[in-house]
Amino acid sequence: MTARRAVIIATGGTIAMKYDEEKQGLVPACTGEDLARAVPGLGEVADLEFIQITNIASCGMTPEIMWRLHEEVDRVLARSDVSGVVITHGTDTVEETAYFLDLVHSSEKPVVLTAAMRGAGDTSPDGPMNILCAVKAAVSDETRGMGVMVCLNEILHAAADVMKTHAANPATFESPWWGPVGYVDCDRVVIRRKPICVKRIRPEALGARVDIVKAMTGSGREYIDFAVSQGCAGIVVEGFGRGNIPPGMVPGIADAVGRGVRVVIVSRTLAGRVLDVYGYPGSVTDTLRAGVVMGGELSAAKARIKLLLALSDNPSIGREDLQSLFD
Ligand code: ASP
């Protein structure tokens, strides 16, 4: 049988970092190829190719780099000799890049993002095992049609659900309330559920600015007004509970919507849908009257990615069409 082929696209992250005396901390030090070559047995799992897109900490990730990744992924997956793609990334924002790539994904072949919480030179680094598992998942028949996943700690998470939940522990990634989609065992990849209802959005280019405004107790309209003044085409407002916000924010939202800015409300809770169950000032019933769209179960970071892609695809998308994208 011909060996399976995977392409590893490296972007940086702690997985590729080592301690630097002069800088007094971990800094990018290894390429994707360096990392893969140091994983025992990886060559028996698949033939590998490498693309180094960046070598940055993922706090420096941008929608523009995500777009470049998307173009590389499309190009690579169109090749008949490639079974899947692995992307190495920092853990801080991997859930955003994964969600971006999942929304624009158009192949039956999988993309698996992986990362590490410990640097490449640390005692017992988690990177090598994570890369091994990610490559196994990327070339497995089991993951065809699964879209974009994140794999750390032998566990596979759907891009839409995964979240970094701990600042330091290697078991940081969870899919709150729904759980992982599967795991990578020694002998095979086990899939326990498949993502459903993924609404894909494939703009021709990125062309919108979307910012997040977080509700605080006592918030007024200032940050909404600021986002509008900066030229945002969309704003994601992260509210409380069912999506309720301080009443003082509502006039700013109504004015923003009146100026054609799309406003999506999400919740700072880890799970559950935004909904108009209350009737008081600042409730979702109130903000719906002001013209918002309900962001469903998405985190603010992921809703921002979705709104960015939706507005890039169609800058004048109607409120109902946008709502159906978030439902
Ligand atoms: N700060 C790092 C990053 O996201 C964290 C990591 O990779 O674990 O690049």
PDB file of C-alpha atoms in Angstrom, residues 89-294:
ATOM      1  CA  HIS A  89      -0.128  26.668  16.283  1.00  0.00           C
ATOM      2  CA  GLY A  90      -0.029  28.407  19.657  1.00  0.00           C
ATOM      3  CA  THR A  91      -2.677  27.291  22.121  1.00  0.00           C
ATOM      4  CA  ASP A  92      -3.794  30.843  22.984  1.00  0.00           C
ATOM      5  CA  THR A  93      -5.783  31.418  19.794  1.00  0.00           C
ATOM      6  CA  VAL A  94      -5.858  27.998  18.126  1.00  0.00           C
ATOM      7  CA  GLU A  95      -9.625  27.760  18.665  1.00  0.00           C
ATOM      8  CA  GLU A  96     -10.139  30.901  16.554  1.00  0.00           C
ATOM      9  CA  THR A  97      -7.926  29.777  13.685  1.00  0.00           C
ATOM     10  CA  ALA A  98      -9.538  26.331  13.763  1.00  0.00           C
ATOM     11  CA  TYR A  99     -13.022  27.845  13.613  1.00  0.00           C
ATOM     12  CA  PHE A 100     -12.040  30.206  10.777  1.00  0.00           C
ATOM     13  CA  LEU A 101     -10.629  27.295   8.769  1.00  0.00           C
ATOM     14  CA  ASP A 102     -13.676  25.148   9.511  1.00  0.00           C
ATOM     15  CA  LEU A 103     -16.103  27.795   8.233  1.00  0.00           C
ATOM     16  CA  VAL A 104     -14.225  28.087   4.932  1.00  0.00           C
ATOM     17  CA  HIS A 105     -13.436  24.357   4.642  1.00  0.00           C
ATOM     18  CA  SER A 106     -14.568  22.693   1.441  1.00  0.00           C
ATOM     19  CA  SER A 107     -12.936  19.267   1.399  1.00  0.00           C
ATOM     20  CA  GLU A 108     -13.811  15.821   2.687  1.00  0.00           C
ATOM     21  CA  LYS A 109     -10.205  15.608   3.857  1.00  0.00           C
ATOM     22  CA  PRO A 110      -9.513  16.689   7.440  1.00  0.00           C
ATOM     23  CA  VAL A 111      -7.438  19.500   8.861  1.00  0.00           C
ATOM     24  CA  VAL A 112      -6.057  18.888  12.356  1.00  0.00           C
ATOM     25  CA  LEU A 113      -4.579  21.739  14.387  1.00  0.00           C
ATOM     26  CA  THR A 114      -2.219  20.874  17.189  1.00  0.00           C
ATOM     27  CA  ALA A 115      -0.171  22.780  19.735  1.00  0.00           C
ATOM     28  CA  ALA A 116       1.582  22.310  23.068  1.00  0.00           C
ATOM     29  CA  MET A 117       1.509  23.814  26.521  1.00  0.00           C
ATOM     30  CA  ARG A 118       5.175  23.056  27.203  1.00  0.00           C
ATOM     31  CA  GLY A 119       8.089  24.313  25.145  1.00  0.00           C
ATOM     32  CA  ALA A 120      10.176  22.051  22.907  1.00  0.00           C
ATOM     33  CA  GLY A 121      13.083  22.166  25.382  1.00  0.00           C
ATOM     34  CA  ASP A 122      11.033  21.692  28.583  1.00  0.00           C
ATOM     35  CA  THR A 123      11.046  18.572  30.739  1.00  0.00           C
ATOM     36  CA  SER A 124       8.483  16.183  29.266  1.00  0.00           C
ATOM     37  CA  PRO A 125       7.237  18.381  26.413  1.00  0.00           C
ATOM     38  CA  ASP A 126       3.733  17.554  25.177  1.00  0.00           C
ATOM     39  CA  GLY A 127       4.441  18.645  21.586  1.00  0.00           C
ATOM     40  CA  PRO A 128       5.870  15.400  20.155  1.00  0.00           C
ATOM     41  CA  MET A 129       2.907  13.224  21.198  1.00  0.00           C
ATOM     42  CA  ASN A 130       0.481  15.902  20.033  1.00  0.00           C
ATOM     43  CA  ILE A 131       2.121  16.010  16.595  1.00  0.00           C
ATOM     44  CA  LEU A 132       2.105  12.213  16.359  1.00  0.00           C
ATOM     45  CA  CYS A 133      -1.607  12.056  17.209  1.00  0.00           C
ATOM     46  CA  ALA A 134      -2.477  14.942  14.880  1.00  0.00           C
ATOM     47  CA  VAL A 135      -0.733  13.258  11.941  1.00  0.00           C
ATOM     48  CA  LYS A 136      -2.444   9.937  12.723  1.00  0.00           C
ATOM     49  CA  ALA A 137      -5.779  11.750  12.733  1.00  0.00           C
ATOM     50  CA  ALA A 138      -5.028  13.677   9.530  1.00  0.00           C
ATOM     51  CA  VAL A 139      -4.325  10.507   7.519  1.00  0.00           C
ATOM     52  CA  SER A 140      -7.038   8.331   9.035  1.00  0.00           C
ATOM     53  CA  ASP A 141     -10.105   7.220   7.037  1.00  0.00           C
ATOM     54  CA  GLU A 142     -12.146   7.795  10.202  1.00  0.00           C
ATOM     55  CA  THR A 143     -11.735  11.564  10.071  1.00  0.00           C
ATOM     56  CA  ARG A 144     -12.891  12.083   6.488  1.00  0.00           C
ATOM     57  CA  GLY A 145     -15.829  14.482   6.466  1.00  0.00           C
ATOM     58  CA  MET A 146     -15.061  15.714   9.988  1.00  0.00           C
ATOM     59  CA  GLY A 147     -13.897  19.168   8.856  1.00  0.00           C
ATOM     60  CA  VAL A 148     -11.380  20.986  11.031  1.00  0.00           C
ATOM     61  CA  MET A 149     -10.418  19.616  14.443  1.00  0.00           C
ATOM     62  CA  VAL A 150      -8.034  20.421  17.272  1.00  0.00           C
ATOM     63  CA  CYS A 151      -5.949  17.557  18.698  1.00  0.00           C
ATOM     64  CA  LEU A 152      -4.046  17.759  21.992  1.00  0.00           C
ATOM     65  CA  ASN A 153      -3.546  15.239  24.744  1.00  0.00           C
ATOM     66  CA  GLU A 154      -4.701  12.443  22.362  1.00  0.00           C
ATOM     67  CA  ILE A 155      -8.169  14.035  22.193  1.00  0.00           C
ATOM     68  CA  LEU A 156      -9.957  15.335  19.089  1.00  0.00           C
ATOM     69  CA  HIS A 157     -12.253  18.349  19.386  1.00  0.00           C
ATOM     70  CA  ALA A 158     -14.546  19.932  16.801  1.00  0.00           C
ATOM     71  CA  ALA A 159     -13.440  23.442  15.822  1.00  0.00           C
ATOM     72  CA  ALA A 160     -16.821  24.945  16.716  1.00  0.00           C
ATOM     73  CA  ASP A 161     -16.790  23.578  20.278  1.00  0.00           C
ATOM     74  CA  VAL A 162     -13.169  23.612  21.437  1.00  0.00           C
ATOM     75  CA  MET A 163     -11.931  26.087  24.009  1.00  0.00           C
ATOM     76  CA  LYS A 164      -8.705  26.677  25.957  1.00  0.00           C
ATOM     77  CA  THR A 165      -9.848  26.413  29.575  1.00  0.00           C
ATOM     78  CA  HIS A 166      -6.652  26.477  31.648  1.00  0.00           C
ATOM     79  CA  ALA A 167      -3.744  28.909  31.310  1.00  0.00           C
ATOM     80  CA  ALA A 168      -1.024  26.364  32.027  1.00  0.00           C
ATOM     81  CA  ASN A 169      -2.156  22.735  32.328  1.00  0.00           C
ATOM     82  CA  PRO A 170      -1.597  20.438  29.300  1.00  0.00           C
ATOM     83  CA  ALA A 171      -5.171  19.133  29.676  1.00  0.00           C
ATOM     84  CA  THR A 172      -6.432  22.623  28.861  1.00  0.00           C
ATOM     85  CA  PHE A 173      -8.634  21.932  25.821  1.00  0.00           C
ATOM     86  CA  GLU A 174     -12.271  21.088  26.340  1.00  0.00           C
ATOM     87  CA  SER A 175     -15.497  21.239  24.395  1.00  0.00           C
ATOM     88  CA  PRO A 176     -17.711  22.538  27.212  1.00  0.00           C
ATOM     89  CA  TRP A 177     -21.033  20.691  27.556  1.00  0.00           C
ATOM     90  CA  TRP A 178     -20.628  18.662  24.348  1.00  0.00           C
ATOM     91  CA  GLY A 179     -17.324  16.910  24.803  1.00  0.00           C
ATOM     92  CA  PRO A 180     -14.728  15.802  22.263  1.00  0.00           C
ATOM     93  CA  VAL A 181     -15.520  14.173  18.913  1.00  0.00           C
ATOM     94  CA  GLY A 182     -13.015  11.363  19.387  1.00  0.00           C
ATOM     95  CA  TYR A 183      -9.526  10.345  20.371  1.00  0.00           C
ATOM     96  CA  VAL A 184      -6.335   8.916  18.969  1.00  0.00           C
ATOM     97  CA  ASP A 185      -5.432   5.523  20.378  1.00  0.00           C
ATOM     98  CA  CYS A 186      -2.192   3.581  19.794  1.00  0.00           C
ATOM     99  CA  ASP A 187      -3.653   1.502  16.988  1.00  0.00           C
ATOM    100  CA  ARG A 188      -6.446   3.659  15.508  1.00  0.00           C
ATOM    101  CA  VAL A 189      -8.449   6.834  15.583  1.00  0.00           C
ATOM    102  CA  VAL A 190     -11.798   6.517  17.354  1.00  0.00           C
ATOM    103  CA  ILE A 191     -14.616   8.908  16.371  1.00  0.00           C
ATOM    104  CA  ARG A 192     -17.620   9.065  18.721  1.00  0.00           C
ATOM    105  CA  ARG A 193     -19.681  11.842  17.126  1.00  0.00           C
ATOM    106  CA  LYS A 194     -19.697  14.022  14.027  1.00  0.00           C
ATOM    107  CA  PRO A 195     -20.182  17.794  13.869  1.00  0.00           C
ATOM    108  CA  ILE A 196     -23.584  18.631  12.372  1.00  0.00           C
ATOM    109  CA  CYS A 197     -25.146  21.740  10.799  1.00  0.00           C
ATOM    110  CA  VAL A 198     -21.850  23.423   9.922  1.00  0.00           C
ATOM    111  CA  LYS A 199     -22.773  26.420   7.738  1.00  0.00           C
ATOM    112  CA  ARG A 200     -19.803  27.140   5.532  1.00  0.00           C
ATOM    113  CA  ILE A 201     -18.956  30.655   4.334  1.00  0.00           C
ATOM    114  CA  ARG A 202     -16.434  31.119   1.534  1.00  0.00           C
ATOM    115  CA  PRO A 203     -15.770  34.769   0.722  1.00  0.00           C
ATOM    116  CA  GLU A 204     -13.355  35.605  -2.089  1.00  0.00           C
ATOM    117  CA  ALA A 205     -11.275  37.799   0.209  1.00  0.00           C
ATOM    118  CA  LEU A 206     -11.374  39.303   3.691  1.00  0.00           C
ATOM    119  CA  GLY A 207     -12.939  42.727   3.607  1.00  0.00           C
ATOM    120  CA  ALA A 208     -14.488  43.775   6.891  1.00  0.00           C
ATOM    121  CA  ARG A 209     -13.457  44.856  10.352  1.00  0.00           C
ATOM    122  CA  VAL A 210     -15.349  43.269  13.225  1.00  0.00           C
ATOM    123  CA  ASP A 211     -14.526  44.036  16.866  1.00  0.00           C
ATOM    124  CA  ILE A 212     -15.697  42.595  20.176  1.00  0.00           C
ATOM    125  CA  VAL A 213     -17.135  44.783  22.930  1.00  0.00           C
ATOM    126  CA  LYS A 214     -17.417  43.112  26.298  1.00  0.00           C
ATOM    127  CA  ALA A 215     -20.283  44.141  28.586  1.00  0.00           C
ATOM    128  CA  MET A 216     -19.235  45.156  32.107  1.00  0.00           C
ATOM    129  CA  THR A 217     -21.553  45.902  34.987  1.00  0.00           C
ATOM    130  CA  GLY A 218     -22.229  49.596  34.579  1.00  0.00           C
ATOM    131  CA  SER A 219     -21.207  49.767  30.894  1.00  0.00           C
ATOM    132  CA  GLY A 220     -22.495  52.628  28.784  1.00  0.00           C
ATOM    133  CA  ARG A 221     -22.374  53.130  25.022  1.00  0.00           C
ATOM    134  CA  GLU A 222     -18.781  54.438  24.742  1.00  0.00           C
ATOM    135  CA  TYR A 223     -17.047  51.333  23.391  1.00  0.00           C
ATOM    136  CA  ILE A 224     -19.841  50.704  20.902  1.00  0.00           C
ATOM    137  CA  ASP A 225     -19.473  54.281  19.664  1.00  0.00           C
ATOM    138  CA  PHE A 226     -15.704  53.842  19.493  1.00  0.00           C
ATOM    139  CA  ALA A 227     -16.008  50.665  17.393  1.00  0.00           C
ATOM    140  CA  VAL A 228     -18.324  52.506  14.996  1.00  0.00           C
ATOM    141  CA  SER A 229     -15.904  55.442  14.818  1.00  0.00           C
ATOM    142  CA  GLN A 230     -13.126  53.005  13.838  1.00  0.00           C
ATOM    143  CA  GLY A 231     -15.073  51.844  10.806  1.00  0.00           C
ATOM    144  CA  CYS A 232     -16.251  48.470  12.082  1.00  0.00           C
ATOM    145  CA  ALA A 233     -18.763  46.831   9.757  1.00  0.00           C
ATOM    146  CA  GLY A 234     -19.740  44.476  12.563  1.00  0.00           C
ATOM    147  CA  ILE A 235     -19.592  44.387  16.355  1.00  0.00           C
ATOM    148  CA  VAL A 236     -19.924  41.356  18.601  1.00  0.00           C
ATOM    149  CA  VAL A 237     -21.248  42.326  22.024  1.00  0.00           C
ATOM    150  CA  GLU A 238     -20.445  39.835  24.754  1.00  0.00           C
ATOM    151  CA  GLY A 239     -23.285  40.022  27.256  1.00  0.00           C
ATOM    152  CA  PHE A 240     -24.194  38.102  30.392  1.00  0.00           C
ATOM    153  CA  GLY A 241     -26.292  34.944  30.801  1.00  0.00           C
ATOM    154  CA  ARG A 242     -28.888  34.688  28.008  1.00  0.00           C
ATOM    155  CA  GLY A 243     -27.200  37.663  26.306  1.00  0.00           C
ATOM    156  CA  ASN A 244     -28.473  40.447  28.545  1.00  0.00           C
ATOM    157  CA  ILE A 245     -26.434  43.651  28.655  1.00  0.00           C
ATOM    158  CA  PRO A 246     -26.343  46.815  30.776  1.00  0.00           C
ATOM    159  CA  PRO A 247     -29.211  49.050  29.618  1.00  0.00           C
ATOM    160  CA  GLY A 248     -26.777  51.928  29.024  1.00  0.00           C
ATOM    161  CA  MET A 249     -25.277  50.068  26.025  1.00  0.00           C
ATOM    162  CA  VAL A 250     -28.565  49.766  24.149  1.00  0.00           C
ATOM    163  CA  PRO A 251     -28.840  53.302  22.645  1.00  0.00           C
ATOM    164  CA  GLY A 252     -25.303  52.919  21.223  1.00  0.00           C
ATOM    165  CA  ILE A 253     -26.293  49.601  19.657  1.00  0.00           C
ATOM    166  CA  ALA A 254     -29.478  51.077  18.165  1.00  0.00           C
ATOM    167  CA  ASP A 255     -27.457  53.936  16.631  1.00  0.00           C
ATOM    168  CA  ALA A 256     -24.804  51.547  15.305  1.00  0.00           C
ATOM    169  CA  VAL A 257     -27.474  49.380  13.649  1.00  0.00           C
ATOM    170  CA  GLY A 258     -29.069  52.547  12.260  1.00  0.00           C
ATOM    171  CA  ARG A 259     -25.751  53.308  10.561  1.00  0.00           C
ATOM    172  CA  GLY A 260     -25.660  49.883   8.928  1.00  0.00           C
ATOM    173  CA  VAL A 261     -23.345  48.173  11.436  1.00  0.00           C
ATOM    174  CA  ARG A 262     -24.301  44.555  12.154  1.00  0.00           C
ATOM    175  CA  VAL A 263     -24.385  43.789  15.888  1.00  0.00           C
ATOM    176  CA  VAL A 264     -24.333  40.215  17.190  1.00  0.00           C
ATOM    177  CA  ILE A 265     -25.016  39.426  20.845  1.00  0.00           C
ATOM    178  CA  VAL A 266     -23.266  36.488  22.519  1.00  0.00           C
ATOM    179  CA  SER A 267     -22.963  35.345  26.105  1.00  0.00           C
ATOM    180  CA  ARG A 268     -19.933  35.204  28.382  1.00  0.00           C
ATOM    181  CA  THR A 269     -21.184  31.865  29.752  1.00  0.00           C
ATOM    182  CA  LEU A 270     -19.413  28.756  28.452  1.00  0.00           C
ATOM    183  CA  ALA A 271     -22.501  27.251  26.853  1.00  0.00           C
ATOM    184  CA  GLY A 272     -26.175  27.793  26.138  1.00  0.00           C
ATOM    185  CA  ARG A 273     -28.026  29.963  23.619  1.00  0.00           C
ATOM    186  CA  VAL A 274     -28.644  33.681  23.569  1.00  0.00           C
ATOM    187  CA  LEU A 275     -32.435  34.124  23.709  1.00  0.00           C
ATOM    188  CA  ASP A 276     -35.170  36.725  24.217  1.00  0.00           C
ATOM    189  CA  VAL A 277     -36.704  35.275  27.359  1.00  0.00           C
ATOM    190  CA  TYR A 278     -36.698  38.517  29.386  1.00  0.00           C
ATOM    191  CA  GLY A 279     -38.564  41.755  28.771  1.00  0.00           C
ATOM    192  CA  TYR A 280     -36.540  44.304  30.781  1.00  0.00           C
ATOM    193  CA  PRO A 281     -34.187  47.043  29.493  1.00  0.00           C
ATOM    194  CA  GLY A 282     -30.941  45.442  28.301  1.00  0.00           C
ATOM    195  CA  SER A 283     -32.573  42.038  27.746  1.00  0.00           C
ATOM    196  CA  VAL A 284     -32.360  40.349  24.351  1.00  0.00           C
ATOM    197  CA  THR A 285     -36.006  41.318  23.730  1.00  0.00           C
ATOM    198  CA  ASP A 286     -34.837  44.913  24.102  1.00  0.00           C
ATOM    199  CA  THR A 287     -31.718  44.585  21.922  1.00  0.00           C
ATOM    200  CA  LEU A 288     -33.652  42.676  19.251  1.00  0.00           C
ATOM    201  CA  ARG A 289     -35.853  45.783  19.005  1.00  0.00           C
ATOM    202  CA  ALA A 290     -32.631  47.752  18.508  1.00  0.00           C
ATOM    203  CA  GLY A 291     -31.765  45.442  15.578  1.00  0.00           C
ATOM    204  CA  VAL A 292     -29.265  42.883  16.893  1.00  0.00           C
ATOM    205  CA  VAL A 293     -28.706  39.321  15.755  1.00  0.00           C
ATOM    206  CA  MET A 294     -28.535  36.547  18.363  1.00  0.00           C
TER     207      MET A 294
END
